[in-house]
Short mmCIF file of C-alpha atoms in Angstrom, two decimals:
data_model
loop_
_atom_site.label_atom_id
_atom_site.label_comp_id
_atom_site.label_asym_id
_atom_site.label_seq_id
_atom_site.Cartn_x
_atom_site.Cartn_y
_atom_site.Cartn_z
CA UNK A 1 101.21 222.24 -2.57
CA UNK A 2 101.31 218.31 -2.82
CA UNK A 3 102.33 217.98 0.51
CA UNK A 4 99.17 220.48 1.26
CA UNK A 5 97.17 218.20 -0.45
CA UNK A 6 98.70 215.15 0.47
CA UNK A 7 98.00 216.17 4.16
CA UNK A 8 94.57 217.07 3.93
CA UNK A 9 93.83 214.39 2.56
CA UNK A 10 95.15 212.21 4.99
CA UNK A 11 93.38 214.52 7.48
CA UNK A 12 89.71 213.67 5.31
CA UNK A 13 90.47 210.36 5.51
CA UNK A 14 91.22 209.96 9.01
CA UNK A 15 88.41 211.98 9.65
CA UNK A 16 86.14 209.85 7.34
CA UNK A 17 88.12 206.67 9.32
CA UNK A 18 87.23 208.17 12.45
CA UNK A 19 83.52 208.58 11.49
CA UNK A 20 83.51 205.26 10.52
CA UNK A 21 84.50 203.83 13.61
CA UNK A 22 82.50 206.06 15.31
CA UNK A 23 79.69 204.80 13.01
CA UNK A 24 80.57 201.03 13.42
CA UNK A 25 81.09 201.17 17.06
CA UNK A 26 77.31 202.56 17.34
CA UNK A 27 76.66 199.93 15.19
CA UNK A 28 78.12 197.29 17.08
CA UNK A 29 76.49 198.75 20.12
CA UNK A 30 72.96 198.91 18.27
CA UNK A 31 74.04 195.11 17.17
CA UNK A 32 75.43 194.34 20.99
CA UNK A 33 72.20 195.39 22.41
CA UNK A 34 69.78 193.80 20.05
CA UNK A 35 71.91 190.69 20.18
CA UNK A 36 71.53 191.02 24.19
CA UNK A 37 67.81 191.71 23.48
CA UNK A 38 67.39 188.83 21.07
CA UNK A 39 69.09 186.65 23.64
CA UNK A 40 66.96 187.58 26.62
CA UNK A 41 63.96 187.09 24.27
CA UNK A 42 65.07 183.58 23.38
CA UNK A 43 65.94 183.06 26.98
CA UNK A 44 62.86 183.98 27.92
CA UNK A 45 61.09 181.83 25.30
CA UNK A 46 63.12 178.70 26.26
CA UNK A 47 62.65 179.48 29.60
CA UNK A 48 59.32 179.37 28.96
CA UNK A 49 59.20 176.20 27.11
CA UNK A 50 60.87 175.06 29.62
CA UNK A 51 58.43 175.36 31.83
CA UNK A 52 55.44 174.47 29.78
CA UNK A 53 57.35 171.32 29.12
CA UNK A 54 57.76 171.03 32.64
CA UNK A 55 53.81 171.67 33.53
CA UNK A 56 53.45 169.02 30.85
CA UNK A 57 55.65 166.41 32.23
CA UNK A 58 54.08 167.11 35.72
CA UNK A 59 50.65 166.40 34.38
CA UNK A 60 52.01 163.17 32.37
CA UNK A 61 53.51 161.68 35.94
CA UNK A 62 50.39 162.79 37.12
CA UNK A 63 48.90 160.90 34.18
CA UNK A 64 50.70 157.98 34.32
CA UNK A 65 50.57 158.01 38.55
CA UNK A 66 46.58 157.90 38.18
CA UNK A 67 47.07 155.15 35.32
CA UNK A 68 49.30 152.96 37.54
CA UNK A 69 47.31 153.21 40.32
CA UNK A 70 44.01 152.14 38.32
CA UNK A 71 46.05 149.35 37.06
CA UNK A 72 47.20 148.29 40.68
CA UNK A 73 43.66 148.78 41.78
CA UNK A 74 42.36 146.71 39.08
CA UNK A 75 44.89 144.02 39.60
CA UNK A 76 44.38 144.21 43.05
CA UNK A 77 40.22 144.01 42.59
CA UNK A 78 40.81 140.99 39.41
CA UNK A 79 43.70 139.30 42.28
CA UNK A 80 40.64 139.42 44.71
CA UNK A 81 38.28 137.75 42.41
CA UNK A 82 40.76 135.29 41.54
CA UNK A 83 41.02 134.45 44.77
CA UNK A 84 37.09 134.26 45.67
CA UNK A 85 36.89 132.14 42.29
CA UNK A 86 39.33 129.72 43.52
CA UNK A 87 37.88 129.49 47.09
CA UNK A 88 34.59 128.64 45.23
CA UNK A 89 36.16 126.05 43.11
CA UNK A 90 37.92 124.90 45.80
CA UNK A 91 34.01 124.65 47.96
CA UNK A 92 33.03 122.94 45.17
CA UNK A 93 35.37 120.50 45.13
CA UNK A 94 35.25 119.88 48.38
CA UNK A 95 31.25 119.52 48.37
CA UNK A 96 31.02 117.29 45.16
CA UNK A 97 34.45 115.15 47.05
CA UNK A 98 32.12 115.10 49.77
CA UNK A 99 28.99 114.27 47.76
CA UNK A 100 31.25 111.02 46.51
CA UNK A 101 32.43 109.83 50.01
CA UNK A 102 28.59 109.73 50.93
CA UNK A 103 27.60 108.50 48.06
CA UNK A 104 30.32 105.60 48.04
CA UNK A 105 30.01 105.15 51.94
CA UNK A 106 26.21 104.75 51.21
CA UNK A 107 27.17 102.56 48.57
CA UNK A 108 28.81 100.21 51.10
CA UNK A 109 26.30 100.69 53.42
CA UNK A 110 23.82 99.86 50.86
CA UNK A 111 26.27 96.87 50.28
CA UNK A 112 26.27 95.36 53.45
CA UNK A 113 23.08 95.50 54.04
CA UNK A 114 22.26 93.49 50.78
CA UNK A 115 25.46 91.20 51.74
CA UNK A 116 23.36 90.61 55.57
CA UNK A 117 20.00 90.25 53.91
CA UNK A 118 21.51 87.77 51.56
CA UNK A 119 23.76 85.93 54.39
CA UNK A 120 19.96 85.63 56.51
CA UNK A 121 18.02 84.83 53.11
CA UNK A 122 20.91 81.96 52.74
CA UNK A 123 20.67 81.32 56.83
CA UNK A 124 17.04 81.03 56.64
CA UNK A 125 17.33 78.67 53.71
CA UNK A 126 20.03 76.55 55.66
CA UNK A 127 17.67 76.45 58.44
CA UNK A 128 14.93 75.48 56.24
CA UNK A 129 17.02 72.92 54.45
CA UNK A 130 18.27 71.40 57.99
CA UNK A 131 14.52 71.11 59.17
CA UNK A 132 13.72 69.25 56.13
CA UNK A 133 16.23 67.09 56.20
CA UNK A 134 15.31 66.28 59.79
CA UNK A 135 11.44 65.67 58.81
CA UNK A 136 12.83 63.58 56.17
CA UNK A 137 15.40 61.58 58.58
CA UNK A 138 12.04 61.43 60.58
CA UNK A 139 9.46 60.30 58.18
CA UNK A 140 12.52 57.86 57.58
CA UNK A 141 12.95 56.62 60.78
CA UNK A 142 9.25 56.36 61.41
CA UNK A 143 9.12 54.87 57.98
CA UNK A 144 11.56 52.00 58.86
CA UNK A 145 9.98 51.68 62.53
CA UNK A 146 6.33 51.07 60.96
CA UNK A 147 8.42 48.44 58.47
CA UNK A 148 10.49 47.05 61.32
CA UNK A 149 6.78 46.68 63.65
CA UNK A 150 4.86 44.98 59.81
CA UNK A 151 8.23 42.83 59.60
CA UNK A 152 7.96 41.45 63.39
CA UNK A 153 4.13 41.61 63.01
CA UNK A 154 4.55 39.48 59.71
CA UNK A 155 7.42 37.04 61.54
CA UNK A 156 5.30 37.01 64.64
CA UNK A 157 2.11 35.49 62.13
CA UNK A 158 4.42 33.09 60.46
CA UNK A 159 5.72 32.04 64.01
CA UNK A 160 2.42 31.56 64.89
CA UNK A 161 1.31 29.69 61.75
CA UNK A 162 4.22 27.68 62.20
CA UNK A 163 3.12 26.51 65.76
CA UNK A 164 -0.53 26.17 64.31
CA UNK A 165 0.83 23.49 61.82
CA UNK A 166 3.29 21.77 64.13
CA UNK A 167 0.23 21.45 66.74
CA UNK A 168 -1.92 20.43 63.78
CA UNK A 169 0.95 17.89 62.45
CA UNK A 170 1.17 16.51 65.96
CA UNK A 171 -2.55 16.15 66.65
CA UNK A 172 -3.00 14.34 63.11
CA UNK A 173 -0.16 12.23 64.14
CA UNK A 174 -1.35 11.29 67.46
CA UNK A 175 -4.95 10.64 65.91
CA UNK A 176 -2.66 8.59 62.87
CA UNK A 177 -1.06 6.70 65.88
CA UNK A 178 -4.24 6.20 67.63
CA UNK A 179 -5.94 4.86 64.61
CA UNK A 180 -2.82 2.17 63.82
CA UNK A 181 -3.67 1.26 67.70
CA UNK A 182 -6.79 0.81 67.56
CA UNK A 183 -6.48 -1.22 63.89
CA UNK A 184 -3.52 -3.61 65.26
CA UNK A 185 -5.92 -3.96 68.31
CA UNK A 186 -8.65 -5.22 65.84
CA UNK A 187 -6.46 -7.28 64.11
CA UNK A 188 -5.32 -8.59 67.30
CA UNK A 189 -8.85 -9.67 68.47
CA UNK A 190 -9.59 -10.94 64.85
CA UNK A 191 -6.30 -12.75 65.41
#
């Protein structure tokens, strides 16, 4: 009897054991497939992530693409007015460096013409100088002709009253030696 009950026992519990695997191997299918299921799923999700993240790192490029090309058009456009502003500055320069050259060459001109009118003003003046100094030398020389013509005027006079006297010096003393002639004559008839 215990080996009766011994075996039938064994014979529960292998067919209890063989239950349970039965049991645990549809369990571990059951877990198999909604591992496999849960793994498609989260394939599917990631994939799909994945792919959003993808759309969104397409539209960033894009983004960023559209940013750096309104950047390098902006530069480009502020590069451009840069460039007009310093053409402009540098026409300005130019004009108002022009504006000075004139201004200085008028200067000069300006200059030179004063320098002329003053060399003529002083020319004219030298002339005028020169002619009076010839009326004077003039007016001088027909100064000391007059004086030199009143000097041999007055000489000639004096010449003249010098012969006047000597003639009148003679004729008294040929009328004094007359009269002693004719008084020695008296005395000599008195006599």
């Amino acid at each position: 009897d215990k080996e009766g009950r011994s075996q039938s026992t064994a014979d529960v519990t292998l067919s209890v054991a063989t239950e349970l695997l039965a049991q645990l191997r549809i369990m571990q299918k059951e877990q198999l497939q909604a591992w496999a299921e849960e793994r498609r799923s989260r394939l599917e999700e990631r994939e799909a992530r994945l792919a959003a993240e993808a759309a969104r790192e397409a539209d960033r490029q894009a983004l960023i693409e559209k940013r750096e090309a309104r950047e390098a058009e902006r530069q480009e456009a502020d590069r451009q007015a840069r460039a007009e502003e310093r053409k402009e500055r540098e026409a300005e320069r130019r004009a108002a460096e022009a504006s000075r050259e004139a201004d200085i060459q008028a200067r000069a001109e300006e200059r030179k013409e004063r320098e002329a009118e003053r060399r003529a003003a002083e020319a004219s003046r030298e002339a005028d100088s020169q002619a009076r100094a010839e009326e004077r030398k003039e007016r001088e020389a027909e100064r000391r002709a007059a004086e030199a013509a009143r000097e041999a005027d007055s000489q000639a006079r004096a010449e003249e009253r010098k012969e006047r006297e000597a003639e009148r010096r003679a004729a008294e003393a040929a009328r004094e030696a007359d009269r002693q002639a004719r008084a020695e004559e008296r005395e000599a008839r008195l006599a």
